[in-house]
């Protein structure tokens, strides 16, 4: 366990379904992120939340809808997705490393999404 | 233009040998940071090591070291005495300060396989 828990780990959905991905961290981090990882492509930042407020939306289509009810939980609501949205969706939270001052991401194990 | 380039899609290395994973970056910022993350088959990205652009010494963390050559804009990861558990995807990433909003850009990764 990395401290960031994502559920479900695997999800198969049709294009007309509505589903949600959940991310939870109890590390005391104040920033949370959604990344998309597709095969042979760099990780793509989707959304950033700082203290529950969205600070980044990286031109993500509206069929992806994030929700951050508190600093420990982050959701990604999915509706009317396309087959090209099939990917590994990674959640992360971040803290400032005391030794280096760097903002270090702690990732979850991801939710593998397949859209049929 | 790609900001992070990892030219080795895959590498095979004999156990106990040292391995160097290449990473070059492109930025016009004076202040930036470079990260390496490891992603085992289980999915979660694990933070390995960080180098700040103003750090004069190469970062080291156990068996990991970062060969930082600022003039060449390279930040290669060196793993000494490789182990079977080192088999994973390795991602180089760069932090740039974008008007106070930190963004992390990832490379496409290198798949490292350690051969017994």
GROMACS .gro file of C-alpha atoms in nm:
model
  232
    1UNK     CA    1   0.000   0.000   0.000
    2UNK     CA    2   0.140   0.336  -0.100
    3UNK     CA    3  -0.091   0.545   0.116
    4UNK     CA    4  -0.306   0.640  -0.184
    5UNK     CA    5  -0.587   0.393  -0.247
    6UNK     CA    6  -0.777   0.375  -0.572
    7UNK     CA    7  -1.098   0.182  -0.639
    8UNK     CA    8  -1.194   0.001  -0.845
    9UNK     CA    9  -0.866  -0.140  -0.975
   10UNK     CA   10  -1.035  -0.257  -1.293
   11UNK     CA   11  -1.346  -0.125  -1.465
   12UNK     CA   12  -1.514  -0.223  -1.789
   13UNK     CA   13  -1.793   0.001  -1.910
   14UNK     CA   14  -2.003   0.065  -2.216
   15UNK     CA   15  -2.014   0.402  -2.385
   16UNK     CA   16  -2.353   0.484  -2.238
   17UNK     CA   17  -2.269   0.391  -1.879
   18UNK     CA   18  -2.200   0.624  -1.588
   19UNK     CA   19  -1.935   0.518  -1.340
   20UNK     CA   20  -1.697   0.677  -1.092
   21UNK     CA   21  -1.337   0.624  -0.989
   22UNK     CA   22  -1.245   0.687  -0.628
   23UNK     CA   23  -0.918   0.794  -0.471
   24UNK     CA   24  -0.844   0.820  -0.102
   25UNK     CA   25  -0.536   0.932   0.089
   26UNK     CA   26  -0.476   0.973   0.460
   27UNK     CA   27  -0.125   1.109   0.430
   28UNK     CA   28  -0.227   1.459   0.526
   29UNK     CA   29  -0.147   1.591   0.179
   30UNK     CA   30  -0.337   1.894   0.057
   31UNK     CA   31  -0.301   1.851  -0.317
   32UNK     CA   32  -0.452   1.571  -0.523
   33UNK     CA   33  -0.421   1.488  -0.892
   34UNK     CA   34  -0.571   1.278  -1.169
   35UNK     CA   35  -0.337   1.152  -1.442
   36UNK     CA   36  -0.416   0.945  -1.751
   37UNK     CA   37  -0.164   0.685  -1.865
   38UNK     CA   38  -0.212   0.546  -2.217
   39UNK     CA   39   0.017   0.294  -2.382
   40UNK     CA   40   0.338   0.442  -2.522
   41UNK     CA   41   0.239   0.797  -2.428
   42UNK     CA   42   0.367   1.017  -2.144
   43UNK     CA   43   0.150   1.056  -1.840
   44UNK     CA   44  -0.108   1.325  -1.901
   45UNK     CA   45  -0.210   1.553  -1.618
   46UNK     CA   46  -0.589   1.589  -1.609
   47UNK     CA   47  -0.688   1.774  -1.292
   48UNK     CA   48  -0.526   1.924  -0.984
   49UNK     CA   49  -0.697   2.011  -0.656
   50UNK     CA   50  -0.536   2.215  -0.382
   51UNK     CA   51  -0.721   2.234  -0.051
   52UNK     CA   52  -1.034   2.098  -0.229
   53UNK     CA   53  -1.024   2.373  -0.493
   54UNK     CA   54  -0.960   2.284  -0.856
   55UNK     CA   55  -0.646   2.463  -0.970
   56UNK     CA   56  -0.583   2.284  -1.297
   57UNK     CA   57  -0.802   2.146  -1.573
   58UNK     CA   58  -0.577   2.039  -1.855
   59UNK     CA   59  -0.834   2.077  -2.135
   60UNK     CA   60  -1.005   1.757  -2.033
   61UNK     CA   61  -1.333   1.670  -2.213
   62UNK     CA   62  -1.646   1.728  -2.009
   63UNK     CA   63  -1.729   1.357  -2.010
   64UNK     CA   64  -1.473   1.344  -1.727
   65UNK     CA   65  -1.599   1.525  -1.419
   66UNK     CA   66  -1.382   1.549  -1.107
   67UNK     CA   67  -1.507   1.597  -0.754
   68UNK     CA   68  -1.306   1.670  -0.440
   69UNK     CA   69  -1.533   1.677  -0.134
   70UNK     CA   70  -1.240   1.707   0.107
   71UNK     CA   71  -0.862   1.695   0.105
   72UNK     CA   72  -0.858   1.317   0.152
   73UNK     CA   73  -1.094   1.212  -0.126
   74UNK     CA   74  -1.100   1.262  -0.499
   75UNK     CA   75  -1.346   1.122  -0.750
   76UNK     CA   76  -1.353   1.105  -1.126
   77UNK     CA   77  -1.705   1.071  -1.262
   78UNK     CA   78  -1.727   0.913  -1.606
   79UNK     CA   79  -2.014   0.932  -1.854
   80UNK     CA   80  -2.057   0.867  -2.224
   81UNK     CA   81  -1.694   0.773  -2.265
   82UNK     CA   82  -1.526   0.672  -2.590
   83UNK     CA   83  -1.310   0.363  -2.656
   84UNK     CA   84  -1.003   0.590  -2.679
   85UNK     CA   85  -1.058   0.681  -2.315
   86UNK     CA   86  -0.946   0.331  -2.220
   87UNK     CA   87  -0.634   0.378  -2.009
   88UNK     CA   88  -0.485   0.354  -1.662
   89UNK     CA   89  -0.607   0.642  -1.447
   90UNK     CA   90  -0.366   0.731  -1.172
   91UNK     CA   91  -0.445   0.937  -0.868
   92UNK     CA   92  -0.172   1.110  -0.671
   93UNK     CA   93  -0.130   1.338  -0.374
   94UNK     CA   94   0.171   1.554  -0.299
   95UNK     CA   95   0.379   1.689  -0.017
   96UNK     CA   96   0.694   1.895   0.012
   97UNK     CA   97   0.996   1.677   0.080
   98UNK     CA   98   1.179   1.814   0.384
   99UNK     CA   99   1.523   1.718   0.261
  100UNK     CA  100   1.505   1.861  -0.090
  101UNK     CA  101   1.211   2.100  -0.079
  102UNK     CA  102   1.072   1.921  -0.382
  103UNK     CA  103   0.698   1.869  -0.427
  104UNK     CA  104   0.685   1.488  -0.438
  105UNK     CA  105   0.391   1.294  -0.577
  106UNK     CA  106   0.267   0.977  -0.409
  107UNK     CA  107   0.066   0.770  -0.655
  108UNK     CA  108  -0.202   0.510  -0.618
  109UNK     CA  109  -0.191   0.180  -0.807
  110UNK     CA  110  -0.436   0.311  -1.066
  111UNK     CA  111  -0.774   0.216  -1.206
  112UNK     CA  112  -0.754   0.026  -1.535
  113UNK     CA  113  -1.048   0.144  -1.745
  114UNK     CA  114  -1.173  -0.033  -2.055
  115UNK     CA  115  -1.448   0.132  -2.259
  116UNK     CA  116  -1.632  -0.099  -2.497
  117UNK     CA  117   0.841   1.982  -2.881
  118UNK     CA  118   0.888   1.710  -2.621
  119UNK     CA  119   1.014   1.845  -2.294
  120UNK     CA  120   1.136   1.512  -2.159
  121UNK     CA  121   1.300   1.259  -2.388
  122UNK     CA  122   1.377   0.903  -2.290
  123UNK     CA  123   1.539   0.740  -2.592
  124UNK     CA  124   1.555   0.384  -2.459
  125UNK     CA  125   1.214   0.215  -2.483
  126UNK     CA  126   1.356  -0.104  -2.332
  127UNK     CA  127   1.674  -0.234  -2.172
  128UNK     CA  128   1.795  -0.575  -2.063
  129UNK     CA  129   2.065  -0.587  -1.796
  130UNK     CA  130   2.236  -0.874  -1.616
  131UNK     CA  131   2.169  -0.894  -1.244
  132UNK     CA  132   2.432  -0.717  -1.028
  133UNK     CA  133   2.546  -0.497  -1.313
  134UNK     CA  134   2.505  -0.120  -1.306
  135UNK     CA  135   2.257   0.038  -1.546
  136UNK     CA  136   2.214   0.390  -1.679
  137UNK     CA  137   1.876   0.512  -1.796
  138UNK     CA  138   1.892   0.818  -2.019
  139UNK     CA  139   1.686   1.133  -1.985
  140UNK     CA  140   1.722   1.465  -2.162
  141UNK     CA  141   1.503   1.765  -2.102
  142UNK     CA  142   1.418   2.096  -2.258
  143UNK     CA  143   1.333   2.409  -2.062
  144UNK     CA  144   1.408   2.779  -2.068
  145UNK     CA  145   1.343   2.813  -1.693
  146UNK     CA  146   1.637   2.876  -1.461
  147UNK     CA  147   1.462   2.705  -1.173
  148UNK     CA  148   1.335   2.355  -1.234
  149UNK     CA  149   1.350   2.008  -1.084
  150UNK     CA  150   1.402   1.660  -1.221
  151UNK     CA  151   1.247   1.342  -1.084
  152UNK     CA  152   1.271   0.973  -1.150
  153UNK     CA  153   0.980   0.742  -1.077
  154UNK     CA  154   0.960   0.363  -1.096
  155UNK     CA  155   0.642   0.183  -1.202
  156UNK     CA  156   0.635  -0.193  -1.131
  157UNK     CA  157   0.379  -0.416  -1.298
  158UNK     CA  158   0.145  -0.354  -1.003
  159UNK     CA  159   0.084  -0.004  -1.140
  160UNK     CA  160   0.177   0.248  -0.873
  161UNK     CA  161   0.446   0.503  -0.952
  162UNK     CA  162   0.716   0.512  -0.686
  163UNK     CA  163   0.931   0.821  -0.630
  164UNK     CA  164   1.303   0.740  -0.650
  165UNK     CA  165   1.514   1.053  -0.660
  166UNK     CA  166   1.506   1.429  -0.716
  167UNK     CA  167   1.756   1.683  -0.849
  168UNK     CA  168   1.702   2.059  -0.829
  169UNK     CA  169   1.847   2.275  -1.103
  170UNK     CA  170   2.055   2.472  -0.854
  171UNK     CA  171   2.191   2.164  -0.677
  172UNK     CA  172   2.563   2.147  -0.744
  173UNK     CA  173   2.606   1.788  -0.637
  174UNK     CA  174   2.444   1.490  -0.803
  175UNK     CA  175   2.158   1.348  -0.600
  176UNK     CA  176   2.202   1.003  -0.449
  177UNK     CA  177   1.954   0.777  -0.276
  178UNK     CA  178   2.081   0.432  -0.183
  179UNK     CA  179   2.156   0.243  -0.505
  180UNK     CA  180   2.014   0.527  -0.715
  181UNK     CA  181   2.210   0.827  -0.831
  182UNK     CA  182   2.126   1.099  -1.076
  183UNK     CA  183   2.396   1.201  -1.322
  184UNK     CA  184   2.301   1.565  -1.372
  185UNK     CA  185   2.473   1.743  -1.660
  186UNK     CA  186   2.313   2.085  -1.677
  187UNK     CA  187   2.490   2.211  -1.988
  188UNK     CA  188   2.384   1.902  -2.180
  189UNK     CA  189   2.037   1.912  -2.024
  190UNK     CA  190   2.059   1.552  -1.921
  191UNK     CA  191   1.955   1.380  -1.600
  192UNK     CA  192   2.041   1.013  -1.632
  193UNK     CA  193   1.946   0.765  -1.360
  194UNK     CA  194   2.217   0.524  -1.251
  195UNK     CA  195   2.121   0.209  -1.064
  196UNK     CA  196   2.415   0.029  -0.909
  197UNK     CA  197   2.425  -0.346  -0.844
  198UNK     CA  198   2.093  -0.415  -1.015
  199UNK     CA  199   1.848  -0.660  -0.859
  200UNK     CA  200   1.562  -0.864  -1.004
  201UNK     CA  201   1.319  -0.635  -0.823
  202UNK     CA  202   1.445  -0.343  -1.029
  203UNK     CA  203   1.257  -0.476  -1.331
  204UNK     CA  204   0.995  -0.208  -1.401
  205UNK     CA  205   0.912   0.098  -1.611
  206UNK     CA  206   1.117   0.403  -1.523
  207UNK     CA  207   0.994   0.756  -1.588
  208UNK     CA  208   1.188   1.079  -1.591
  209UNK     CA  209   0.988   1.392  -1.510
  210UNK     CA  210   1.052   1.764  -1.492
  211UNK     CA  211   0.894   2.025  -1.271
  212UNK     CA  212   0.866   2.375  -1.412
  213UNK     CA  213   0.730   2.671  -1.224
  214UNK     CA  214   0.452   2.805  -1.438
  215UNK     CA  215   0.346   3.132  -1.277
  216UNK     CA  216   0.356   2.967  -0.935
  217UNK     CA  217   0.163   2.663  -1.055
  218UNK     CA  218   0.394   2.366  -1.050
  219UNK     CA  219   0.355   2.126  -1.342
  220UNK     CA  220   0.521   1.791  -1.380
  221UNK     CA  221   0.595   1.668  -1.733
  222UNK     CA  222   0.676   1.300  -1.780
  223UNK     CA  223   0.874   1.116  -2.045
  224UNK     CA  224   0.750   0.805  -2.223
  225UNK     CA  225   0.949   0.577  -1.999
  226UNK     CA  226   1.208   0.299  -2.026
  227UNK     CA  227   1.119  -0.062  -1.954
  228UNK     CA  228   1.406  -0.219  -1.761
  229UNK     CA  229   1.434  -0.596  -1.738
  230UNK     CA  230   1.693  -0.750  -1.508
  231UNK     CA  231   1.813  -1.092  -1.624
  232UNK     CA  232   1.917  -1.346  -1.359
   0.00000   0.00000   0.00000
